[in-house]
Coordinates of C-alpha atoms in Angstrom, one line a residue:
Chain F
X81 CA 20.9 -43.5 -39.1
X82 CA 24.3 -41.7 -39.6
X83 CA 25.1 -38.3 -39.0
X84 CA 26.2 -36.1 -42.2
X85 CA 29.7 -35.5 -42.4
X86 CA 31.2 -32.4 -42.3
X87 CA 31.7 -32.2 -46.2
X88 CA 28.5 -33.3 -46.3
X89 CA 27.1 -30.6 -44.2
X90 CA 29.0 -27.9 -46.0
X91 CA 27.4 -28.8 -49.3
X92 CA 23.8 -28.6 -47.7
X93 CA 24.4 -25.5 -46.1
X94 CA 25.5 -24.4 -49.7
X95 CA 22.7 -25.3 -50.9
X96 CA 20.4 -24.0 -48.5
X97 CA 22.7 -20.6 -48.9
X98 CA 21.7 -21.0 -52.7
X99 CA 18.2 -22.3 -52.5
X100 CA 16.5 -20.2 -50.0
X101 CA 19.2 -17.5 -48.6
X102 CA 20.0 -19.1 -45.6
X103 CA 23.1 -18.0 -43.6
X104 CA 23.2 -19.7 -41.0
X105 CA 21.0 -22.6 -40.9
X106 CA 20.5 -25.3 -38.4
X107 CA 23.9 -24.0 -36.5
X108 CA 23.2 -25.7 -33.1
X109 CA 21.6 -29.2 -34.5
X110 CA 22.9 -32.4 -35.1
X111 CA 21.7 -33.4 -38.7
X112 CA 21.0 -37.2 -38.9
X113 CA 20.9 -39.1 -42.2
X114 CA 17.6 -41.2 -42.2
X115 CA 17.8 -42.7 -45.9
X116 CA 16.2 -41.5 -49.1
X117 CA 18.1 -38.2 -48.6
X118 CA 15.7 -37.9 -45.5
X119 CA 17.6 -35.7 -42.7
X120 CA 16.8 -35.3 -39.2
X121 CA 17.6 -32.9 -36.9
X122 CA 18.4 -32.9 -33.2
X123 CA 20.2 -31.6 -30.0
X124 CA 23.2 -32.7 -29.2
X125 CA 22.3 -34.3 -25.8
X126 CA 19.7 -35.9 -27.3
X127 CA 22.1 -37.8 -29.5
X128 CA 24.2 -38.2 -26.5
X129 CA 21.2 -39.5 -24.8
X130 CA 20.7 -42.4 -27.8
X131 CA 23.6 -44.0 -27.7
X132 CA 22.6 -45.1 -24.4
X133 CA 18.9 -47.0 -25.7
X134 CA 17.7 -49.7 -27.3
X135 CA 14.7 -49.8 -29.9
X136 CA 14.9 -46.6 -31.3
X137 CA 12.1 -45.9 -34.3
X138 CA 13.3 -42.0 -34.8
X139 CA 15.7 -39.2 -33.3
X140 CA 14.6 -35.3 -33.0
X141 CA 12.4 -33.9 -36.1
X142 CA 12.3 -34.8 -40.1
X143 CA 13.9 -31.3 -41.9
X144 CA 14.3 -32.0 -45.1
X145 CA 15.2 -34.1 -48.4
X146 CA 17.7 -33.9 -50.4
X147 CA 17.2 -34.8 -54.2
X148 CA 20.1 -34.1 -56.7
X149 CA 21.4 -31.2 -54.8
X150 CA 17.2 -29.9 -54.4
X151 CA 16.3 -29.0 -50.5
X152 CA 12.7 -29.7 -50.0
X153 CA 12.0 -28.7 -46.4
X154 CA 9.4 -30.1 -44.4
X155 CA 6.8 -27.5 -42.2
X156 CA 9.0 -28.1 -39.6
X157 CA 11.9 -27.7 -41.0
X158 CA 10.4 -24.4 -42.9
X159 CA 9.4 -23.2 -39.6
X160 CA 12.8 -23.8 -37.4
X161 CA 14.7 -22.0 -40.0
X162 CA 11.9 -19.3 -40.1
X163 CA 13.1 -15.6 -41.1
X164 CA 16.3 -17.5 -42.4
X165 CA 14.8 -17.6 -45.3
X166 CA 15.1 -15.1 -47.5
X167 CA 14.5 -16.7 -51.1
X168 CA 12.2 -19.0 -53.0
X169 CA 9.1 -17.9 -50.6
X170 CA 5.8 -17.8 -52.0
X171 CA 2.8 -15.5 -49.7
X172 CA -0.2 -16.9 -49.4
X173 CA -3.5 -15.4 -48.8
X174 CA -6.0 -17.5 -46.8
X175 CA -7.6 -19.5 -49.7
X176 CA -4.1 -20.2 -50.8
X177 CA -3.4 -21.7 -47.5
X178 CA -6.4 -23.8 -47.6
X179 CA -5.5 -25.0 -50.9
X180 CA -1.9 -25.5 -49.8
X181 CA -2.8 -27.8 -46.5
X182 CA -4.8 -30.2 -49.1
X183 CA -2.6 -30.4 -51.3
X184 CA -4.3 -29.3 -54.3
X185 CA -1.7 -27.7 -57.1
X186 CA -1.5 -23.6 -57.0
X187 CA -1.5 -21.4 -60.2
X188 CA 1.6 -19.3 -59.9
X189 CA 2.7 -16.5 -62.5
X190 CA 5.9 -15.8 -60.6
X191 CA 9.6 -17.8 -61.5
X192 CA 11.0 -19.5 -59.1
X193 CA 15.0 -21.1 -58.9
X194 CA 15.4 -24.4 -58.0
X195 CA 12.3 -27.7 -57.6
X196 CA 11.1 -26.2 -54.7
X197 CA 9.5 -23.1 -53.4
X198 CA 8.4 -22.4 -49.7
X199 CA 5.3 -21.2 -48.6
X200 CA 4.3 -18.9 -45.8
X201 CA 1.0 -17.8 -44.0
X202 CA 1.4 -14.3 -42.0
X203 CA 4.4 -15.4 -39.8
X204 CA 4.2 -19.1 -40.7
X205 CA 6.4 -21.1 -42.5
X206 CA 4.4 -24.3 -44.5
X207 CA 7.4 -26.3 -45.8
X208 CA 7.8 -27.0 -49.8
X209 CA 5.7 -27.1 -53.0
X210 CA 7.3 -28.4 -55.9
X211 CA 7.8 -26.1 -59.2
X212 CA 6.4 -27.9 -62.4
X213 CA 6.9 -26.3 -65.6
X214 CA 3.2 -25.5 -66.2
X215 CA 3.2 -23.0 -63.7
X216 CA 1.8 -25.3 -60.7
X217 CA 3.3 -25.8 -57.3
X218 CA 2.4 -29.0 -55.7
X219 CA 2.6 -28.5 -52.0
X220 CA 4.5 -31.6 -50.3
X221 CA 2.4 -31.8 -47.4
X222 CA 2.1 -35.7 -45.8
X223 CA -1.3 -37.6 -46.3
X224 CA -1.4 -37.4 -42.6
X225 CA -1.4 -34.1 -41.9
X226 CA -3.7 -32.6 -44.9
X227 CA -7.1 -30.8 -44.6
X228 CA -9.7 -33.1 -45.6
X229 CA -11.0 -32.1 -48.7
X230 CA -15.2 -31.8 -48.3
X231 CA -17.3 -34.0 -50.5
X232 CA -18.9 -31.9 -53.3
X233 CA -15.7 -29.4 -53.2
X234 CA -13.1 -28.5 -55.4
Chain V
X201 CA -31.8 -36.9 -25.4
X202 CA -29.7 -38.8 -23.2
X203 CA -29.7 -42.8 -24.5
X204 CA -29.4 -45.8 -22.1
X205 CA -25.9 -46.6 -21.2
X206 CA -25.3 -50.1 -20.5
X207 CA -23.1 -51.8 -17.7
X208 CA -21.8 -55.4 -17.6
X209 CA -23.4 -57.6 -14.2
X210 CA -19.9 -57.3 -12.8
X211 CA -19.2 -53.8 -12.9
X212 CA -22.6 -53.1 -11.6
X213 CA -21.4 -55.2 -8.7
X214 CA -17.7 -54.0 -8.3
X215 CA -19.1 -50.0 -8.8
X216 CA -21.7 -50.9 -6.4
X217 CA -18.9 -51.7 -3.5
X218 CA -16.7 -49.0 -4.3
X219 CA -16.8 -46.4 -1.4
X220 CA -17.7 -42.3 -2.4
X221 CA -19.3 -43.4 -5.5
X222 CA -22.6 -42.2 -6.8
X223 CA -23.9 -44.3 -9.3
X224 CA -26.2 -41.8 -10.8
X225 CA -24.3 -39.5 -11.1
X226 CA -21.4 -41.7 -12.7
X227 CA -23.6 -42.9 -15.1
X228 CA -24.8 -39.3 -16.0
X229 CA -21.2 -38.4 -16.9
X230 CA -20.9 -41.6 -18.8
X231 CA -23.5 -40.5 -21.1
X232 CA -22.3 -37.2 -21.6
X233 CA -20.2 -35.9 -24.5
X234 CA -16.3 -35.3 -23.1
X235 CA -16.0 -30.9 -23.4
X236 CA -13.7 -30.7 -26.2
X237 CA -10.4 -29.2 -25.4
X238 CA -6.9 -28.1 -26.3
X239 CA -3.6 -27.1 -25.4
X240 CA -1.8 -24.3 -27.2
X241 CA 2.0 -25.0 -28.9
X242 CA 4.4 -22.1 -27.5
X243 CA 7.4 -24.3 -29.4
X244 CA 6.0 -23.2 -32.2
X245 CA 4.4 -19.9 -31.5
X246 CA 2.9 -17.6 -29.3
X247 CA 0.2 -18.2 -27.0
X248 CA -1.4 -15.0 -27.0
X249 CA -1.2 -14.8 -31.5
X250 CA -2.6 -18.7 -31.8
X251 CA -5.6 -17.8 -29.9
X252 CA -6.6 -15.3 -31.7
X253 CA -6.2 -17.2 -34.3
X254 CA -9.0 -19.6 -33.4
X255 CA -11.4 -16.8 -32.1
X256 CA -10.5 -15.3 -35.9
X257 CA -12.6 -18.9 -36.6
X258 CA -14.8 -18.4 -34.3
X259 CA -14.2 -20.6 -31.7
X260 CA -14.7 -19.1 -28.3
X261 CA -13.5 -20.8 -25.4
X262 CA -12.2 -20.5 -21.7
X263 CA -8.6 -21.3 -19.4
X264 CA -8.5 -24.8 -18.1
X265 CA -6.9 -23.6 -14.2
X266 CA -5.3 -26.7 -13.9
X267 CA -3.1 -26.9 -17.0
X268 CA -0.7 -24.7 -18.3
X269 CA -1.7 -23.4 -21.9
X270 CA -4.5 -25.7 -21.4
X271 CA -8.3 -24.2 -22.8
X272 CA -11.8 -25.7 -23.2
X273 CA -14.3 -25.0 -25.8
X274 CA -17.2 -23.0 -24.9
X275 CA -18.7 -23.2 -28.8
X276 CA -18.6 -26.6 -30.8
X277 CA -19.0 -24.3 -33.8
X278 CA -16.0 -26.1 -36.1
X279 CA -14.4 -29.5 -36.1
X280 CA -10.5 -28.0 -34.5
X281 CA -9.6 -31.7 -36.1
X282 CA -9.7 -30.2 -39.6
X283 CA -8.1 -26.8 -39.0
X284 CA -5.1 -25.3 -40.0
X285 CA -4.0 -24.4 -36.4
X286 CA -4.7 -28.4 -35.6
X287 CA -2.7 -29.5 -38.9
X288 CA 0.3 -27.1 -38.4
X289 CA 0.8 -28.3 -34.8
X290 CA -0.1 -25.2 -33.2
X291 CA -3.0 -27.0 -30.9
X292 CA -3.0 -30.0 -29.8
X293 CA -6.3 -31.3 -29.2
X294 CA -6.1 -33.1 -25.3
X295 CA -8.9 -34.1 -23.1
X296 CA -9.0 -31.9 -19.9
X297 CA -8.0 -34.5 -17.1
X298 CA -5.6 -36.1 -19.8
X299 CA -3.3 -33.0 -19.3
X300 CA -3.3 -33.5 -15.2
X301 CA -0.3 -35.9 -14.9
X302 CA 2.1 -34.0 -16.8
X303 CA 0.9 -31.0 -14.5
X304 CA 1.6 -33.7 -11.6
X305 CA 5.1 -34.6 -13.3
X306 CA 5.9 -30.6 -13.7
X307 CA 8.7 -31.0 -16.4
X308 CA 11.7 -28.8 -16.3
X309 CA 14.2 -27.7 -18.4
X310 CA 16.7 -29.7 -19.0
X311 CA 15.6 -32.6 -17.5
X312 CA 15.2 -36.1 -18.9
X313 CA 12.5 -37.9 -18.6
X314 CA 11.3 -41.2 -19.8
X315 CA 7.2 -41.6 -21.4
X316 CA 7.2 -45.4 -20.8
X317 CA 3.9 -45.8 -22.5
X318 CA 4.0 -42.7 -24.9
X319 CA 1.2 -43.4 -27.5
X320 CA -0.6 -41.2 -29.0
X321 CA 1.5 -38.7 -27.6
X322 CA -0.9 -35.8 -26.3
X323 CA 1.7 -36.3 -22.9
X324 CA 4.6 -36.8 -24.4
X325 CA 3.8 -33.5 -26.4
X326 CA 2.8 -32.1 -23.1
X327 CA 5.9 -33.2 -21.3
X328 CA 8.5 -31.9 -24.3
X329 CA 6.5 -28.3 -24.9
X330 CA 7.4 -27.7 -20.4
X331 CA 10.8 -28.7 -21.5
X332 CA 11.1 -26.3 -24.0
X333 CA 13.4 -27.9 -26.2
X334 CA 15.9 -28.5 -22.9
X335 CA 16.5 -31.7 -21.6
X336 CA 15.7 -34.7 -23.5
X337 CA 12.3 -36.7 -23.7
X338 CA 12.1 -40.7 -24.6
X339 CA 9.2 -41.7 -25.8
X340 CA 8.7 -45.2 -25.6
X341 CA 5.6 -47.6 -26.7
X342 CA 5.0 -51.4 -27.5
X343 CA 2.9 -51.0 -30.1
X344 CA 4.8 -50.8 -33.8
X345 CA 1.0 -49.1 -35.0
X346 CA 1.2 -46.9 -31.9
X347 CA 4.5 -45.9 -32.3
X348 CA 3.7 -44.5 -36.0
X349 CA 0.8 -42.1 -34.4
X350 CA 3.2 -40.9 -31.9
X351 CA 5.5 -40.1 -34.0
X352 CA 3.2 -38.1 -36.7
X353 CA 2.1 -36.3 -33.4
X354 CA 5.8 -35.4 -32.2
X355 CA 6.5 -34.0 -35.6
X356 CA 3.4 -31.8 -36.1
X357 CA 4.4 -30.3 -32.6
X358 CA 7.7 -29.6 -33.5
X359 CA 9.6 -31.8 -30.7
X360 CA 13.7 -31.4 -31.5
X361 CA 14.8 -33.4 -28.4
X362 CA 12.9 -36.7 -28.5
X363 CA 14.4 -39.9 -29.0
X364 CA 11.0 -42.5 -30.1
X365 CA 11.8 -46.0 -28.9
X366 CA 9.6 -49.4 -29.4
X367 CA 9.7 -51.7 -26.6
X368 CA 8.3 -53.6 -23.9
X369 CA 8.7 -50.9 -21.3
X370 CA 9.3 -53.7 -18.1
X371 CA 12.6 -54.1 -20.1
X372 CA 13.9 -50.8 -19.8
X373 CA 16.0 -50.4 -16.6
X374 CA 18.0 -52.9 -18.8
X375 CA 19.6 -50.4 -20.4
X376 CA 18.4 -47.4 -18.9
X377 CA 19.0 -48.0 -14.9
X378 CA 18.9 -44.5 -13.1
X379 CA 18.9 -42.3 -16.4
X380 CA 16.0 -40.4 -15.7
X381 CA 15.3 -37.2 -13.9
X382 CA 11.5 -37.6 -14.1
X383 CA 9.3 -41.0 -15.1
X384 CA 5.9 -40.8 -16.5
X385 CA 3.9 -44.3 -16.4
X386 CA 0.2 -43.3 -18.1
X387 CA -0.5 -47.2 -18.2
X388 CA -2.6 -48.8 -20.2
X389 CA -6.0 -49.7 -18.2
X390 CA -9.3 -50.8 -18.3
X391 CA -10.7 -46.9 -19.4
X392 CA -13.5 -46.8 -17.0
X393 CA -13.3 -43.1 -16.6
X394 CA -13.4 -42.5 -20.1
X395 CA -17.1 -44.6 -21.1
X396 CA -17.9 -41.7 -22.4
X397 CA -16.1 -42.5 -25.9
X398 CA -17.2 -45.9 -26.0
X399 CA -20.3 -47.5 -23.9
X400 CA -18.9 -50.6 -25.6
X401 CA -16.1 -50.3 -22.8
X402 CA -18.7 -50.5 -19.3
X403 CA -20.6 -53.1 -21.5
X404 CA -18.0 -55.7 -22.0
X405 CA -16.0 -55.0 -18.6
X406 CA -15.0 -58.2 -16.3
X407 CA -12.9 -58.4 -12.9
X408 CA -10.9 -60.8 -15.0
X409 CA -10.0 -57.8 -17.9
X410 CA -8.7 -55.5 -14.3
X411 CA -6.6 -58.3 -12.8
X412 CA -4.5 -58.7 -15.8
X413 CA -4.2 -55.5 -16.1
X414 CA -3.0 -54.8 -12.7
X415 CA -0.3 -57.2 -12.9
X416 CA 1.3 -55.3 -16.2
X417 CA 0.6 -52.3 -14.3
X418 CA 2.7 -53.4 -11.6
X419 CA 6.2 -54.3 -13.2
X420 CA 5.4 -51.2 -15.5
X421 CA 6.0 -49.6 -12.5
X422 CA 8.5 -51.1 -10.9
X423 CA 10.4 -51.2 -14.3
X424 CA 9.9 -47.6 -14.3
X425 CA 10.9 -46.5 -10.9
X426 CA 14.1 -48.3 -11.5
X427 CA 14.7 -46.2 -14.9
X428 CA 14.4 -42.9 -12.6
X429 CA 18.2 -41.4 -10.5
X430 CA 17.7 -41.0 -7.1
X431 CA 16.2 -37.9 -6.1
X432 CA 13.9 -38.6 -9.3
X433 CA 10.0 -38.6 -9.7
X434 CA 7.4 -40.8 -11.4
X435 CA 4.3 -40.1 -11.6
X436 CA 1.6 -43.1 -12.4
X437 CA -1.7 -42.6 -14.3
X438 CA -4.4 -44.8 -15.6
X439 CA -8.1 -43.5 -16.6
X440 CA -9.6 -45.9 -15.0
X441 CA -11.7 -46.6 -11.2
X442 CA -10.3 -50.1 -10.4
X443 CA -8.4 -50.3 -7.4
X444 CA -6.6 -53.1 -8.5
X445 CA -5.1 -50.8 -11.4
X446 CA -4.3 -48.1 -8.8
X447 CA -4.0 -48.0 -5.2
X448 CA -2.9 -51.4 -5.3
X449 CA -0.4 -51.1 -8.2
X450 CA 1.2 -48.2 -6.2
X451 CA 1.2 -50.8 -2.8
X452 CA 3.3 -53.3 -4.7
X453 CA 5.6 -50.6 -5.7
X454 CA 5.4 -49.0 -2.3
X455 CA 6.3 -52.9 -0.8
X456 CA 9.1 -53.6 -3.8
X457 CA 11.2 -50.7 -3.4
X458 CA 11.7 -49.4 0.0
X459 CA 12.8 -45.8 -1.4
X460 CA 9.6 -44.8 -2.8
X461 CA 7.9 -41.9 -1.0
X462 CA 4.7 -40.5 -1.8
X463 CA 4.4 -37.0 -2.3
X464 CA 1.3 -34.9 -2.3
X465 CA -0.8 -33.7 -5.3
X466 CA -2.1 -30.3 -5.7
X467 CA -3.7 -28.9 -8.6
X468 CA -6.1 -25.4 -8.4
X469 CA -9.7 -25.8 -9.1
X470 CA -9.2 -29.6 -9.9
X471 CA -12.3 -31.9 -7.7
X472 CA -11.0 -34.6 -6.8
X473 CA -10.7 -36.9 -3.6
X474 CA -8.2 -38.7 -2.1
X475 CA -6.8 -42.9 -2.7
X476 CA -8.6 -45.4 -0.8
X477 CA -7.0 -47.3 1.5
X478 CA -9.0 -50.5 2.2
X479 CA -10.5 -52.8 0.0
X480 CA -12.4 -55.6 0.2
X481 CA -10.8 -56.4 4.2
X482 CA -7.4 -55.6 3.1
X483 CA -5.7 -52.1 4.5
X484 CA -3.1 -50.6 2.5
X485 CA -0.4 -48.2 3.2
X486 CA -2.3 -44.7 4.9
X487 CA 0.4 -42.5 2.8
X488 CA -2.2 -43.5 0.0
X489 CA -4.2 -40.6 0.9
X490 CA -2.2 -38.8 -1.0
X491 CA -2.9 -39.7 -4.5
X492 CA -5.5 -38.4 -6.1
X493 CA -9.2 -39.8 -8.1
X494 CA -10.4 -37.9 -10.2
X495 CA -14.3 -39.0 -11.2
X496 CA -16.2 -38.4 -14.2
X497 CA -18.8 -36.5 -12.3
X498 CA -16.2 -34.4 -10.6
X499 CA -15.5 -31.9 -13.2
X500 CA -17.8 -33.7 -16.2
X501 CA -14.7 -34.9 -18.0
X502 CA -12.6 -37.9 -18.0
X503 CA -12.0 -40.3 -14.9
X504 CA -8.0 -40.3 -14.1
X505 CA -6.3 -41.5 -11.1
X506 CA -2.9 -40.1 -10.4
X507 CA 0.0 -40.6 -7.9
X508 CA 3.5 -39.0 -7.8
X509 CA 6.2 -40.7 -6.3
X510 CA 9.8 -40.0 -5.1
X511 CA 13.2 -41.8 -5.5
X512 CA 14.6 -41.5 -2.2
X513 CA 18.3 -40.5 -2.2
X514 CA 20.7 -37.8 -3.2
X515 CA 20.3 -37.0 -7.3

């Protein structure tokens, strides 16, 4: 685990900028470097805090990955940056949701920039689905954290 | 109907000495279900907005007086497990008496406190949603397969200042010698007040299986007493009845460090009764009084035990 440097940081907040209209982004946070263009975020006492152990598995919470200059944000990520995001968002109604916390693909007529788009419920942020050039979005939600899809459905 | 529940000869005969037992009754609550229950994630938004979330579902339920954000369900009408409120980390599904020792522990801002034995994580969750992203929590467990659950559960909650740690946790004041504001030691234990999840548990239970317990128990303890500043707290839990696990794991602490000092427990609407303090001829310490069992029977939910504990000295 590293933490991004300041060029580095720059860039992502770039891109972020570019991506998804975020201004200010993850301001107060430490971003960690966690390989695979995985970053973490944290506070800084809790860094502080680290340095101190032994054993650690993980630091503070998984926010993104970074893939050729792409952002895809994770839910939590999506959701700590919230109403930063102004770009990129797709609304879903509640059998899009459904859809989107299996992980089943979503029709979409709408053109998005950029690999990723970010879906919201209401108020809440879902993390990334990525853009394919048939018109699908294929929400990034973990295997661990998915609805169950029913037997006999879909 | 209620099936036969099915105890091991020496249970039958340890139970059968224990003092302010009912049997019956204990075995009634064994055989019960556990009330499904849940604690709301303000981290991540509103209390008042989840819940209606759920009662848009369906789900009705009521307050749990004892824990903060804390509710049981009135109506098993849906599986909360599969929901989108359960998947985005907006509930946390947590047995009723499971959420007492973080009540105990009362987290504050900006504190730091140490989970010695963290996995799953519905306390550590517990413990980092009172600190409200202040303060630092270390979650610590033994177990690499463990450690991956409480991990996927920090996530889903949303917890920013956690640092995850494998280890043995009697090797922690190593390192981390008076670090700690607060200690949490939910140790692992024989499970006797939670039968209710598996019969297999009263079935296959020995004095043997308690005994080595207890004596983990006890440097977890000590190990974890020595990670907290002066001035600190720890609180000890197990869900289990043996008094080998408790009362007497919180004696050898009690006769290890001389600056441990029982405080008292109190918790609305929670029945419960008080330690014991002699067993089998041998008198412990009377200050035991003060920690707490919680029975099955009591409030037809889990079996906990629970004592909180002071550092002596100036923080």
């Amino acid at each position: 685990m590293k933490l991004l440097s300041p060029r580095e940081r720059k860039f992502l907040e770039n891109r972020l900028k570019g991506l998804y209209g975020v201004e200010e982004g993850f301001n107060d946070l430490v971003l960690i470097k966690c390989g695979r263009g995985r970053i973490r975020a944290t506070t800084k006492e809790t860094l502080e805090l680290a340095s101190r152990l032994r054993g650690i598995q993980q630091i503070g919470l998984y926010v993104m990955k970074i893939s050729n200059g792409d952002i895809s944000l994770s839910v939590e990520g999506s959701q700590l940056l919230n109403d930063e995001i102004k770009e990129n968002v797709i609304e879903l109604d509640e059998e899009r949701v459904e859809k989107w916390m299996k992980a089943i693909p979503i029709k979409t007529e709408t053109t998005y920039h950029g690999r990723y788009v970010i879906g919201k419920f209401n108020r809440l942020y879902l993390g990334s689905a990525r853009v394919s050039r048939n018109g699908l979005l294929y929400p990034q939600i973990p295997k661990w954290r998915r609805i169950p899809i029913a037997k006999n459905s879909e | 109907m209620l099936g036969e529940i099915k105890l091991s000869e020496g249970l039958r005969e340890y139970l059968s000495k224990m003092p302010d037992l009912d049997l019956d009754l204990l075995l009634e609550a064994y055989r019960r279900p556990l009330p499904t229950s849940f604690r709301v994630n303000t981290l991540k938004m509103d209390e008042y907005e989840i819940l209606e979330m759920l009662k848009e579902k369906g789900v009705s339920f009521k307050k749990i007086p004892w824990a903060r954000y804390g509710y049981v369900v009135e109506n098993n009408s849906i599986d909360l497990g599969k929901t989108l409120e359960h998947m985005l980390g907006l509930i946390y599904i947590q047995a009723p008496i499971s959420m007492v020792p973080v009540e105990v522990l009362d987290p504050k801002p900006g504190e730091r406190i140490l989970d010695l034995c963290a996995a799953p994580g519905s306390k550590s969750t517990q413990i980092a949603q009172l600190l409200n992203g202040l303060g630092v929590l270390v979650a610590n467990d033994i177990s690499f397969e463990r450690v991956k659950a409480l991990a996927s559960n920090l996530q889903r909650f949303g917890v920013l200042n956690v640092i995850i740690t494998l280890m043995d946790g009697r090797k922690f004041p190593r390192f981390a010698h008076e670090c700690f504001d607060k200690v949490l030691v939910d140790a692992p234990c024989s499970s006797l007040g939670i039968v209710s999840k598996n019969w297999g548990i009263a079935r296959s239970w020995s004095p043997e299986i308690a005994k080595r317990l207890s004596k983990v128990q006890r440097q977890l303890i000590v190990a974890g007493f020595d990670c907290l500043k002066p001035g600190g707290e720890l609180v000890y839990a197990t869900c289990t009845l043996t008094v080998e696990e408790n009362e007497m794991v919180i004696q050898h602490l009690l006769e290890k460090r001389e600056n441990a000092v029982l405080k008292e427990i109190d918790l609305p609407s929670l029945k419960y009764r008080c330690g014991i303090v002699e067993w089998n001829g041998t008198k412990f310490d009377e200050e035991l009084r003060k920690t707490i069992r919680v029975m099955p029977y009591d409030n037809w939910a889990e079996g906990f035990y629970v004592a909180r504990i002071l550092k002596e000295g100036d923080s």
